PDB file of C-alpha atoms in Angstrom:
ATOM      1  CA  UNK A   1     -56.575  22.884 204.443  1.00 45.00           C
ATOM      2  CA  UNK A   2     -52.922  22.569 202.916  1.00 47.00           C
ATOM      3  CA  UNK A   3     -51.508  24.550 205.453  1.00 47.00           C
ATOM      4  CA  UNK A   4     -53.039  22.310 208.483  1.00 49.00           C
ATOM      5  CA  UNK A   5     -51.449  19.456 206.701  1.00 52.00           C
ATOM      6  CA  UNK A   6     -48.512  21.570 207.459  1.00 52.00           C
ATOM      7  CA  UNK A   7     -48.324  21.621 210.869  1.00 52.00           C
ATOM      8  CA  UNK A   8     -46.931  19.587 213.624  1.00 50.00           C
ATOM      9  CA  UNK A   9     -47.658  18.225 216.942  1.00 44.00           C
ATOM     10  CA  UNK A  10     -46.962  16.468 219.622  1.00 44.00           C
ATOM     11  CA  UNK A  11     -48.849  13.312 217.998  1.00 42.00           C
ATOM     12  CA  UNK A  12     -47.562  14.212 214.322  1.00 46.00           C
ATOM     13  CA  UNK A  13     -43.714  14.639 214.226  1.00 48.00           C
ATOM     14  CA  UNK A  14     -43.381  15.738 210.537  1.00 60.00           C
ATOM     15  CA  UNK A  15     -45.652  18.184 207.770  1.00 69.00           C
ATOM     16  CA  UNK A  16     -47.903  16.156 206.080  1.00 80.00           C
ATOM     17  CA  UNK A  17     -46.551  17.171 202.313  1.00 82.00           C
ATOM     18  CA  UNK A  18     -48.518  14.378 200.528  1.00 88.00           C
ATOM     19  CA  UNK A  19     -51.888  15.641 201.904  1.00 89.00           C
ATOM     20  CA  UNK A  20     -50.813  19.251 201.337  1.00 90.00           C
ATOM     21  CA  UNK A  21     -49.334  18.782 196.981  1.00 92.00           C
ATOM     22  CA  UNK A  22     -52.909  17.195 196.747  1.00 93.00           C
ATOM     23  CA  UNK A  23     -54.369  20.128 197.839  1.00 92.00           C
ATOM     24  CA  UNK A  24     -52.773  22.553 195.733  1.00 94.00           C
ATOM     25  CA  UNK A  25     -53.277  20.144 192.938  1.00 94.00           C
ATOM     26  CA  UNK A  26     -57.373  20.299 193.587  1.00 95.00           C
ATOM     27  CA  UNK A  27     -56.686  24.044 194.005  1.00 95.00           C
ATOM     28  CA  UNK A  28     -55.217  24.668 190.866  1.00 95.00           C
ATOM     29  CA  UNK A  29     -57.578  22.481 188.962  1.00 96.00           C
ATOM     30  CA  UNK A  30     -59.905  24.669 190.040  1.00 96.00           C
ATOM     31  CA  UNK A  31     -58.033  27.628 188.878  1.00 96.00           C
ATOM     32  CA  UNK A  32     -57.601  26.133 185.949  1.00 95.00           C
ATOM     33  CA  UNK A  33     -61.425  25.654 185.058  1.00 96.00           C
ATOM     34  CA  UNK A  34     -62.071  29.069 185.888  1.00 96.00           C
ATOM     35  CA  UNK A  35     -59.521  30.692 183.505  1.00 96.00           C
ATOM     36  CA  UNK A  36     -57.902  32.489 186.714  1.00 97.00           C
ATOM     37  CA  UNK A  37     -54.363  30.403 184.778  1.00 96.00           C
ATOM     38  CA  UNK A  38     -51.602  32.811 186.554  1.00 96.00           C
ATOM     39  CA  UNK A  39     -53.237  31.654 190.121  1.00 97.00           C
ATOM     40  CA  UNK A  40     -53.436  28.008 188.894  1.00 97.00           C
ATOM     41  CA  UNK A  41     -49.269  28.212 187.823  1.00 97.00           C
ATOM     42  CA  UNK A  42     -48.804  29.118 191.236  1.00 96.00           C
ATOM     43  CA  UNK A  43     -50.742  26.565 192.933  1.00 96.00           C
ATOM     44  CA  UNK A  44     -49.089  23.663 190.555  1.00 96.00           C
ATOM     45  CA  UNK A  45     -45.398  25.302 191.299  1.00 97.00           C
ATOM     46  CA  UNK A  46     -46.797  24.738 194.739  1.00 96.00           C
ATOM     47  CA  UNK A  47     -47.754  21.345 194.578  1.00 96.00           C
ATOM     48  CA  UNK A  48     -44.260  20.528 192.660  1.00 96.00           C
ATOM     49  CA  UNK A  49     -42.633  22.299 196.119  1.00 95.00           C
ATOM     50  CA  UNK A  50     -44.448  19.506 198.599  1.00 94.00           C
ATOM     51  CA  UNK A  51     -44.210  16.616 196.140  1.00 95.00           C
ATOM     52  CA  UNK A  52     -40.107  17.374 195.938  1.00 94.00           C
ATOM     53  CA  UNK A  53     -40.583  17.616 199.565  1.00 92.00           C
ATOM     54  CA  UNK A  54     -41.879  14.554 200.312  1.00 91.00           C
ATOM     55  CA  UNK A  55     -39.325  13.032 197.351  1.00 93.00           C
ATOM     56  CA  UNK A  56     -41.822  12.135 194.688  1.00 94.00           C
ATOM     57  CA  UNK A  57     -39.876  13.494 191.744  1.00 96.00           C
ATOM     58  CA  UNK A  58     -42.570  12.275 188.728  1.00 96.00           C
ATOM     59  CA  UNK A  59     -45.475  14.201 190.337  1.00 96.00           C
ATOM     60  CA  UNK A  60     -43.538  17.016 191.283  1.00 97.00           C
ATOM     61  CA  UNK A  61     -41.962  17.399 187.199  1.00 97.00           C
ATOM     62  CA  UNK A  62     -45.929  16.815 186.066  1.00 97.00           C
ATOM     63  CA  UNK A  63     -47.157  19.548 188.409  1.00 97.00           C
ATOM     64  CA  UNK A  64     -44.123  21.878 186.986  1.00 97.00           C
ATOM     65  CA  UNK A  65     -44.616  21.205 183.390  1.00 97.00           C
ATOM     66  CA  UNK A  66     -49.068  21.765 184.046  1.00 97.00           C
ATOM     67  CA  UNK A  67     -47.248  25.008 185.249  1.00 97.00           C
ATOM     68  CA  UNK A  68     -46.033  25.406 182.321  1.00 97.00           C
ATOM     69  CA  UNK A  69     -49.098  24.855 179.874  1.00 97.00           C
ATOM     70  CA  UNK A  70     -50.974  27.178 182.148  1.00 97.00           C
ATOM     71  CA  UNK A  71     -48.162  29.822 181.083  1.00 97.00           C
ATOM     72  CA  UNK A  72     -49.139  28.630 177.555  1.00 95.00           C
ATOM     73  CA  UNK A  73     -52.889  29.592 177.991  1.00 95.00           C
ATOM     74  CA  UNK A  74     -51.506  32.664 178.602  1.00 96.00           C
ATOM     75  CA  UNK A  75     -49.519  33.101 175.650  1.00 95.00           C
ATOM     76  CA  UNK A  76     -46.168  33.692 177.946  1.00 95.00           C
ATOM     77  CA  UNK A  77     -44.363  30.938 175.721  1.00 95.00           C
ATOM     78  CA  UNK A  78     -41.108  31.504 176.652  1.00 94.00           C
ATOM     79  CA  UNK A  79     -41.926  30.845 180.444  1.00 96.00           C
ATOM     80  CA  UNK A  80     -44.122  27.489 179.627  1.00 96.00           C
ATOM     81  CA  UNK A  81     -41.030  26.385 177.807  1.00 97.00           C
ATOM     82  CA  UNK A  82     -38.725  27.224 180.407  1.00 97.00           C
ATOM     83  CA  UNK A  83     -40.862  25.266 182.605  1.00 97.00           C
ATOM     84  CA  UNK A  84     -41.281  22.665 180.514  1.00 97.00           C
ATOM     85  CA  UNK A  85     -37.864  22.286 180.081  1.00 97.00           C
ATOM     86  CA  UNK A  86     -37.157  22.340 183.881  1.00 97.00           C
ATOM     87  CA  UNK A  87     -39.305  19.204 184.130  1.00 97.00           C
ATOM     88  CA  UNK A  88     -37.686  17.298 181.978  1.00 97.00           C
ATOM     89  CA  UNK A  89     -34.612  17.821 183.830  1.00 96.00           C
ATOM     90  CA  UNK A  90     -36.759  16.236 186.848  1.00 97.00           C
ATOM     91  CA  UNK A  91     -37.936  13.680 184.820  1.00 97.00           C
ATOM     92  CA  UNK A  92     -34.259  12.516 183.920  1.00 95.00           C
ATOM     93  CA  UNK A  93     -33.667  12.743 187.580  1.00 94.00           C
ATOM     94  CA  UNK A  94     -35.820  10.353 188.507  1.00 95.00           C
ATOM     95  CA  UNK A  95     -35.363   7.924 186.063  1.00 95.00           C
ATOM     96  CA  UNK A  96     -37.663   8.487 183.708  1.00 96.00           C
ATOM     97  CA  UNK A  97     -36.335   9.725 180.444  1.00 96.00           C
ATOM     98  CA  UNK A  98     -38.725   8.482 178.266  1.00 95.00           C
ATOM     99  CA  UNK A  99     -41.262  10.913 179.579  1.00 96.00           C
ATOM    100  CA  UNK A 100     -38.392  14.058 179.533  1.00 97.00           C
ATOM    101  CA  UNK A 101     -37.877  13.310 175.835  1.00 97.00           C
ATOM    102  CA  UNK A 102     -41.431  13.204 175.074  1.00 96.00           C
ATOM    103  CA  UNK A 103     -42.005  16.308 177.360  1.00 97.00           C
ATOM    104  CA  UNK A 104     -39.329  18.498 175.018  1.00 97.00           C
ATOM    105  CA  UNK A 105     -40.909  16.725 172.061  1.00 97.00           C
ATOM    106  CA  UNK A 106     -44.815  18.722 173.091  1.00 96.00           C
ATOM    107  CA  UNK A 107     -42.613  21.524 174.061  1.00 96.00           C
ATOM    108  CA  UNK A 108     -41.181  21.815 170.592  1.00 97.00           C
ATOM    109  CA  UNK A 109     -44.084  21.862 168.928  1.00 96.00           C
ATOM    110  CA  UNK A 110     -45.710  24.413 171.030  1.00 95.00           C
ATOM    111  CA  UNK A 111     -42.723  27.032 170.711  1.00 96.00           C
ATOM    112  CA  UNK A 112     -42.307  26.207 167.117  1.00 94.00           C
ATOM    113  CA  UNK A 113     -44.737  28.351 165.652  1.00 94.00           C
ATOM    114  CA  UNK A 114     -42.951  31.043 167.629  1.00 93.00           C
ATOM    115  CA  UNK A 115     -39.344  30.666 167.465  1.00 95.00           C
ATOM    116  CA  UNK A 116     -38.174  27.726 164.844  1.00 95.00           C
ATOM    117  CA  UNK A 117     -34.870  28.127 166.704  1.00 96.00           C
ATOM    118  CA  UNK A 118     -36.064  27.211 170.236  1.00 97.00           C
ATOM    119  CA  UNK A 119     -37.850  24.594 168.508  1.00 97.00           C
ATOM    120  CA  UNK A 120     -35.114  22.659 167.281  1.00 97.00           C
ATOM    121  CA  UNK A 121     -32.681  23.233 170.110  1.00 97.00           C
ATOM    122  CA  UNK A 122     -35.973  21.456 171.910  1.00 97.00           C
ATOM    123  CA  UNK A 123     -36.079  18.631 169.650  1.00 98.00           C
ATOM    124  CA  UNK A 124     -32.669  18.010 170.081  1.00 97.00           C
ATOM    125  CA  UNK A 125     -32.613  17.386 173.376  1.00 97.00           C
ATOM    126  CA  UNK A 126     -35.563  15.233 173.189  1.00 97.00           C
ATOM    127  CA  UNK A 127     -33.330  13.343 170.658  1.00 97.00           C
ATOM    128  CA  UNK A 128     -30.068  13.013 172.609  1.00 96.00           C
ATOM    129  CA  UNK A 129     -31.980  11.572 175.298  1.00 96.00           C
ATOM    130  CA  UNK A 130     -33.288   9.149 173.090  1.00 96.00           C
ATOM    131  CA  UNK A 131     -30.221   8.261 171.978  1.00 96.00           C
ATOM    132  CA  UNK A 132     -28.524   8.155 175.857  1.00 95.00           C
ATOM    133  CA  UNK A 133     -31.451   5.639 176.353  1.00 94.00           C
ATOM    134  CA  UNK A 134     -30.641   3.767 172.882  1.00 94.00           C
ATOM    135  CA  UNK A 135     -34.061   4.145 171.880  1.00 95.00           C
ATOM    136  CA  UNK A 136     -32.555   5.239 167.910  1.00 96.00           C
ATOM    137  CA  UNK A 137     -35.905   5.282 165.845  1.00 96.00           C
ATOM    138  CA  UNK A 138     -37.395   7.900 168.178  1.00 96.00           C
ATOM    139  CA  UNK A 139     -34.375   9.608 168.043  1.00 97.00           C
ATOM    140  CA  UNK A 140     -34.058   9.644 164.086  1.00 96.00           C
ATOM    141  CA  UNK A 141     -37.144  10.766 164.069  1.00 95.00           C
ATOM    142  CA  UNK A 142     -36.533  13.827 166.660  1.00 96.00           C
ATOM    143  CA  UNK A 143     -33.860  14.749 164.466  1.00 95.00           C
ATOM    144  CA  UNK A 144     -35.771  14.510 161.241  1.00 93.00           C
ATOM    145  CA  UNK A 145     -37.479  17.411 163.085  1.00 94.00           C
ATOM    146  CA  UNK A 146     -34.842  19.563 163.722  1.00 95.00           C
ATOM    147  CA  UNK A 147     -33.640  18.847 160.417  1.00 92.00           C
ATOM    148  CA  UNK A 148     -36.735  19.907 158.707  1.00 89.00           C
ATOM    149  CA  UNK A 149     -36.476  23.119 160.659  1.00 92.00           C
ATOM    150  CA  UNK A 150     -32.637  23.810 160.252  1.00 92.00           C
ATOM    151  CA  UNK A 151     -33.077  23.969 156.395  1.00 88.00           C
ATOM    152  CA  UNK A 152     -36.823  26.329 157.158  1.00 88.00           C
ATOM    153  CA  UNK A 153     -34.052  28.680 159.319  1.00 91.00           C
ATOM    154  CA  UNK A 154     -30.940  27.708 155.962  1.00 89.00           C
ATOM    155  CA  UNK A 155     -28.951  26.454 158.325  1.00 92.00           C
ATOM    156  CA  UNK A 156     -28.090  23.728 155.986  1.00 91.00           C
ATOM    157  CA  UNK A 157     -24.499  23.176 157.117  1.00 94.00           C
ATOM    158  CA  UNK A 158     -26.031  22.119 160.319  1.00 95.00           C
ATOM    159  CA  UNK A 159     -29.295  20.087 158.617  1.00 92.00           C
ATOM    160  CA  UNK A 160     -26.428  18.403 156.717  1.00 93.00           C
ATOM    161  CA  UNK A 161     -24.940  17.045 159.603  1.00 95.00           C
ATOM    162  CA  UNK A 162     -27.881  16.000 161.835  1.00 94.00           C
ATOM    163  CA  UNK A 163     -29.266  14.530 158.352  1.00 95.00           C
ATOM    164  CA  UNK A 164     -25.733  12.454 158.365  1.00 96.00           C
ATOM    165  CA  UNK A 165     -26.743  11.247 161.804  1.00 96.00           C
ATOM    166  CA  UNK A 166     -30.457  10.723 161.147  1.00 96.00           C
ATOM    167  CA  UNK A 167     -29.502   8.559 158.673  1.00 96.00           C
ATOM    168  CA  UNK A 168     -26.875   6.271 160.295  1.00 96.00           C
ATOM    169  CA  UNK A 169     -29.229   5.937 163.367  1.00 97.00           C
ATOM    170  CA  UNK A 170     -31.444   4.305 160.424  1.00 97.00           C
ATOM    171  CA  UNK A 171     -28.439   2.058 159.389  1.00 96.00           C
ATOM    172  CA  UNK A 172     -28.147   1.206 163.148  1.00 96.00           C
ATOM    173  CA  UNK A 173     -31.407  -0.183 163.201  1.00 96.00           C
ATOM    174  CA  UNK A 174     -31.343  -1.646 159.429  1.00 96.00           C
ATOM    175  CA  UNK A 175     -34.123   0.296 158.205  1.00 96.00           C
ATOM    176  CA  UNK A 176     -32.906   0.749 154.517  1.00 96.00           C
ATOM    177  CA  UNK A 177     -35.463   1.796 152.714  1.00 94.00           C
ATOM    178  CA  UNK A 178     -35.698   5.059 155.723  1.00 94.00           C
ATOM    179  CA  UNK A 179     -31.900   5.473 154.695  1.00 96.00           C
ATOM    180  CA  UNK A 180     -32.571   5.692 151.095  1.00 95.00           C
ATOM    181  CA  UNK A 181     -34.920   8.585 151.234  1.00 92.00           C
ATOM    182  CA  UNK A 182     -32.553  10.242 153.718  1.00 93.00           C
ATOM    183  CA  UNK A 183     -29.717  10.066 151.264  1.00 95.00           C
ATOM    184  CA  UNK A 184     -32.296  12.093 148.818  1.00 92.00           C
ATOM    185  CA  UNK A 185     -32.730  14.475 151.541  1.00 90.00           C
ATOM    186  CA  UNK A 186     -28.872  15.438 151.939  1.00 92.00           C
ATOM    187  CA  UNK A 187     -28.561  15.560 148.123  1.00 91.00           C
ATOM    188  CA  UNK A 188     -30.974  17.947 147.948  1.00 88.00           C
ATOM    189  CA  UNK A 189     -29.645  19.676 150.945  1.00 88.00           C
ATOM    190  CA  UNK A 190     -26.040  19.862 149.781  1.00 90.00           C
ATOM    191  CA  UNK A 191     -26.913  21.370 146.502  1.00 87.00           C
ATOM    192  CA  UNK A 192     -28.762  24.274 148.078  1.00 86.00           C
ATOM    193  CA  UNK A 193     -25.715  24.535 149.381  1.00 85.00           C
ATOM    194  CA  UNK A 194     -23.760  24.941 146.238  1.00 86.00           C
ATOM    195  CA  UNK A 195     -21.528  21.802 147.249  1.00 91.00           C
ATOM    196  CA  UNK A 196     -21.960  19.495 144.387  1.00 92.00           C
ATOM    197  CA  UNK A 197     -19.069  17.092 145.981  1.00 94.00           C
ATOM    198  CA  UNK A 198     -20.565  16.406 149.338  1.00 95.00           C
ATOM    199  CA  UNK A 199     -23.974  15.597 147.315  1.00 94.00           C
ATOM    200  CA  UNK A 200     -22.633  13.001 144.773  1.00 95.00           C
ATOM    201  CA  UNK A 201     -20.328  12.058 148.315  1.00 96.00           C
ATOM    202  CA  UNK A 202     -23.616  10.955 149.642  1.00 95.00           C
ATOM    203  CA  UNK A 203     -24.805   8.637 146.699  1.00 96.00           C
ATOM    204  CA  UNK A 204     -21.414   7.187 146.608  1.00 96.00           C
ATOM    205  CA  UNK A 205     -21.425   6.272 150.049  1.00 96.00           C
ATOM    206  CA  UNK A 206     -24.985   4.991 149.995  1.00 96.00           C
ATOM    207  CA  UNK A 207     -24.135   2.100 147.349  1.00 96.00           C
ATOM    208  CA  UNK A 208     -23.338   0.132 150.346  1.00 96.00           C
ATOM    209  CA  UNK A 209     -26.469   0.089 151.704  1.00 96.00           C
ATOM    210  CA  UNK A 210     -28.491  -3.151 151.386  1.00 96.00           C
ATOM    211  CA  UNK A 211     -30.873  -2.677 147.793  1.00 96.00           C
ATOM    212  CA  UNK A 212     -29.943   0.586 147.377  1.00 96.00           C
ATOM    213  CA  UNK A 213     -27.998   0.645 144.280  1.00 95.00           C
ATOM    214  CA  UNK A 214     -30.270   0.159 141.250  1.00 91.00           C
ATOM    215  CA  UNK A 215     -33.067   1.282 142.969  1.00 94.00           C
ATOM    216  CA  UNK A 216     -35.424   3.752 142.455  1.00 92.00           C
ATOM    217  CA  UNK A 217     -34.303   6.421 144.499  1.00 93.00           C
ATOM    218  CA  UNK A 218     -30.723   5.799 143.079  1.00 95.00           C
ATOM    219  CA  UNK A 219     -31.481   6.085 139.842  1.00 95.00           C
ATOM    220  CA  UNK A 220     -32.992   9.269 140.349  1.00 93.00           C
ATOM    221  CA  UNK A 221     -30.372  10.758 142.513  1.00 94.00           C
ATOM    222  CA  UNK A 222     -27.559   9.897 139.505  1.00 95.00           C
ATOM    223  CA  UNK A 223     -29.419  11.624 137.326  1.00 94.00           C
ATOM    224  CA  UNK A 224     -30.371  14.667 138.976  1.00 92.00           C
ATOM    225  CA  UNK A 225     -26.513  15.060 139.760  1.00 93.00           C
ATOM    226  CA  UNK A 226     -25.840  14.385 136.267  1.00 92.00           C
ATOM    227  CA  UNK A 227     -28.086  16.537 134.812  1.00 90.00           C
ATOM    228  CA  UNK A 228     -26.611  19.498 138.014  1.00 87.00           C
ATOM    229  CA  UNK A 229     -23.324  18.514 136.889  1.00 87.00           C
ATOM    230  CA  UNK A 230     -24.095  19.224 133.198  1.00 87.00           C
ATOM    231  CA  UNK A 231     -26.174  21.992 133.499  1.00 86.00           C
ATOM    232  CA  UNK A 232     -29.236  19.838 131.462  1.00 86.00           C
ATOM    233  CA  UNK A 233     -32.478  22.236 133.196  1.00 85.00           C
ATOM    234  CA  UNK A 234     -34.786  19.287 131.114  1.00 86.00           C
ATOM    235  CA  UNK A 235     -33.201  16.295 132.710  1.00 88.00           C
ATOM    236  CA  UNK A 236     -33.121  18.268 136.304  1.00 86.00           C
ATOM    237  CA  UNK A 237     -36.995  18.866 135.275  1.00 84.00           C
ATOM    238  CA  UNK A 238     -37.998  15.780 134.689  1.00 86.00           C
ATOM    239  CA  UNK A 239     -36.410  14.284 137.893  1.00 86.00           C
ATOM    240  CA  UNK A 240     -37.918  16.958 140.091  1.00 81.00           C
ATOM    241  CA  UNK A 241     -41.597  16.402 138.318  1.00 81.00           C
ATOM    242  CA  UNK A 242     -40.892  12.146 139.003  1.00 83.00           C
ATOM    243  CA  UNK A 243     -43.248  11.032 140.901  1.00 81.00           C
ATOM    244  CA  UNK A 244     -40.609   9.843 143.589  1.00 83.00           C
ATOM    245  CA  UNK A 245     -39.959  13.477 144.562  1.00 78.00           C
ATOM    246  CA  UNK A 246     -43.727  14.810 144.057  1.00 74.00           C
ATOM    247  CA  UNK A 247     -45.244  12.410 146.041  1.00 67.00           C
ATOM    248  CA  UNK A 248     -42.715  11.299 148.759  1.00 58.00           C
ATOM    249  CA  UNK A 249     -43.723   9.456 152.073  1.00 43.00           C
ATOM    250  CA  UNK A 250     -44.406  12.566 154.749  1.00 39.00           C
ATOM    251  CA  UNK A 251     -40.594  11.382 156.601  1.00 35.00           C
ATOM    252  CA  UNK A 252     -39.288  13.170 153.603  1.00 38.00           C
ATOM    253  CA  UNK A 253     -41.766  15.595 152.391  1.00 37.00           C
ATOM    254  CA  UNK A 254     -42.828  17.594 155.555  1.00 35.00           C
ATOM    255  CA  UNK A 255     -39.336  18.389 155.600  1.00 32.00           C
ATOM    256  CA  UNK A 256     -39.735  20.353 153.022  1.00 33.00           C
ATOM    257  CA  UNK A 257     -36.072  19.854 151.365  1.00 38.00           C
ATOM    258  CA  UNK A 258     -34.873  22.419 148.974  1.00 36.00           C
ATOM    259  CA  UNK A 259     -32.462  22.373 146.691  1.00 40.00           C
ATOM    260  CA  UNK A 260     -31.627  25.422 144.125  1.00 42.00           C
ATOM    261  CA  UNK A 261     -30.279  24.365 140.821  1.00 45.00           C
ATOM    262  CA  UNK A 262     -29.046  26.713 137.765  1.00 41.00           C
ATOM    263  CA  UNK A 263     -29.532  25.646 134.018  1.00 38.00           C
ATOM    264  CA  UNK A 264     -27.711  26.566 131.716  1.00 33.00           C
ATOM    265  CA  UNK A 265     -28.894  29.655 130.856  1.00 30.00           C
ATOM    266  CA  UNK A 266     -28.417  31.940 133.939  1.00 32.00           C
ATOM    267  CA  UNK A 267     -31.692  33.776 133.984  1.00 30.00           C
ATOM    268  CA  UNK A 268     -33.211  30.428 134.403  1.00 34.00           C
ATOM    269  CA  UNK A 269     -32.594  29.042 137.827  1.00 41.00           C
ATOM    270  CA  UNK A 270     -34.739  26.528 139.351  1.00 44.00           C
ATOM    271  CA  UNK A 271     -35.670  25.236 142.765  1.00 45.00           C
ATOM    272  CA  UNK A 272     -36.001  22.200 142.779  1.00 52.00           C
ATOM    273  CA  UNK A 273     -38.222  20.892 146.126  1.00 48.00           C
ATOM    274  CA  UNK A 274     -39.726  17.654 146.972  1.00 41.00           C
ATOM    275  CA  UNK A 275     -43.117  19.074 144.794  1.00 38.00           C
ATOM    276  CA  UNK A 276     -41.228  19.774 141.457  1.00 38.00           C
ATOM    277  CA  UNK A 277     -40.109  22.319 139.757  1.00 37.00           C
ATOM    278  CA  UNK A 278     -40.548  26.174 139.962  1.00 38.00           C
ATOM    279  CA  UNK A 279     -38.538  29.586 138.867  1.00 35.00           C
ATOM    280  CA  UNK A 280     -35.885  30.469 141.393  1.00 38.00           C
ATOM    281  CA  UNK A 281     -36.986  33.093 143.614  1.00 38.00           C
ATOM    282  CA  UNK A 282     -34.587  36.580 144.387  1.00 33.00           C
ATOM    283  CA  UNK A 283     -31.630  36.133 146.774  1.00 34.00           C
ATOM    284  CA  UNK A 284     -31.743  32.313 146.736  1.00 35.00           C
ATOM    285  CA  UNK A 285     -29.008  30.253 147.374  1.00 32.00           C
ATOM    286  CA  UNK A 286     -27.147  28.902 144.716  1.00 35.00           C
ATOM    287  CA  UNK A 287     -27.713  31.236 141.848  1.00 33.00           C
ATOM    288  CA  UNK A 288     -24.988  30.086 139.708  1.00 34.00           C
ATOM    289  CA  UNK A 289     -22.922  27.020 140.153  1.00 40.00           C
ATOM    290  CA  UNK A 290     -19.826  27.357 141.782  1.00 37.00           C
ATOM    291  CA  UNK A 291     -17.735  23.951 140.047  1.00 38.00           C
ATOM    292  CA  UNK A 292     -18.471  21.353 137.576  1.00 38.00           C
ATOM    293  CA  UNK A 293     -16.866  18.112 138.710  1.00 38.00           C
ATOM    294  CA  UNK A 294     -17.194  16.866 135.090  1.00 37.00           C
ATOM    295  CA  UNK A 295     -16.550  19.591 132.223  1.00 34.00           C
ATOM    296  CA  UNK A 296     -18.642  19.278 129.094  1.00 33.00           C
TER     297      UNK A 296
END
């Protein structure tokens, strides 16, 4: 039937592409239900073809990225992400970024069980166009993803820095109390990476934020640098078993933040992670400290 939509006459001067994408998009539906998911790709890429045709850029990206979740039934993730990706590009084009960012946002969690990588390239780019689009909450919280992963992969020079940005999108939009437990987050981060002076950097810095100086999360911050600084394994143990680190809200926690520490006897080194305390496992980061910024 799509292909007499196709054709002209006398009476009919141009293909009928609307008629013919709503075909393919019955015929793939079909497909679909009937598990046959290679023929159904084809039949959506088909109905993106006549929708682009007939300039109707939304249905076209929708029929690429159903393209690509039939690629996913068939466990051919790289494709459905390609795909996926390709249709947010579409979506962009037409005006529509809200859906592209959300689009790389599904296709991040799809890949991410498969490449962590891939996955936070993806959320990035849902993120920046967030941010193009000023829309700085979702985009915080796109980054709190990558983030999350970036420290999974110890890549923690670059978690560092997109937890610096997280956290000033935060400030942007005034939500202290976000920015407070995103301050914990890059201490812990910077001490897993040995850097004692970017960590107590972060505190410092923080004391300008509205409330947080005094507060909870301040308090314990000082004193888990303190007690890093002097090489005290009970007072590092009692701020990692706090309940502000045990039990944090899920922003913080399902980022899974680590941090390794080193007592003072070597033999005893301790990661310290948003669930307490525990003996420091072989080849972690940070087995001995590499400065004191205040000799005892």
């Amino acid at each position: 039937m799509s292909f007499c939509s196709l054709k002209t006459s006398m009476t009919k001067w141009k293909p009928d592409f609307d008629s013919a994408a709503s075909e393919y998009a019955k015929a793939a539906v079909c497909f679909k239900n009937a598990k046959q998911f290679e023929q159904a790709k084809d039949a959506y890429l088909k109905e993106a073809e006549y929708h682009t045709e007939n300039k109707a850029l939304f249905h076209a990206a929708k029929a690429i990225e159903q393209a690509g979740m039939m690629m996913k039934d068939l466990k051919k993730m790289p494709e459905a992400i390609q795909y996926i990706e390709k249709a947010s590009m579409i979506y962009v084009e037409n005006g529509t970024p809200d859906t592209a960012a959300m689009a790389l946002d599904r296709a991040g969690k799809l890949i991410e069980p498969v490449s962590l990588e891939k996955a936070v390239d993806l959320y990035q780019q849902a993120a920046g166009v967030f941010e193009n689009e000023d829309r700085l909450r979702q985009s915080a919280e796109l980054l709190g993803k990558a983030s999350r992963l970036l420290v999974r992969l110890r890549r923690l020079d670059e978690a560092a820095t997109a937890l610096q940005k997280e956290k000033n999108m935060y400030k942007d939009i005034e939500n202290y109390p976000t920015c407070f437990k995103k301050t914990t987050a890059q201490v812990l981060v910077h001490l897993h990476r040995n850097d004692f002076v970017a960590a107590d950097k972060c505190v410092r810095e923080s004391y300008s934020l509205p409330g947080y100086s005094g507060s909870e999360d301040c308090v314990a911050m000082e004193t888990l640098l303190q007690g890093y600084d002097e090489q005290d394994e009970d007072q590092v143990h009692r701020v990692c078993n706090s309940a502000l680190l045990k039990y944090m809200d899920n922003d913080v926690s399902n980022t899974s933040y680590i941090c390794t520490l080193t007592g003072s006897v070597p033999s005893r080194g301790l990661l310290c992670t948003p669930h307490g305390v525990s003996a420091a496992q072989p080849g972690g980061l940070g087995t001995a400290r590499s400065h004191h910024i205040r000799k005892s």
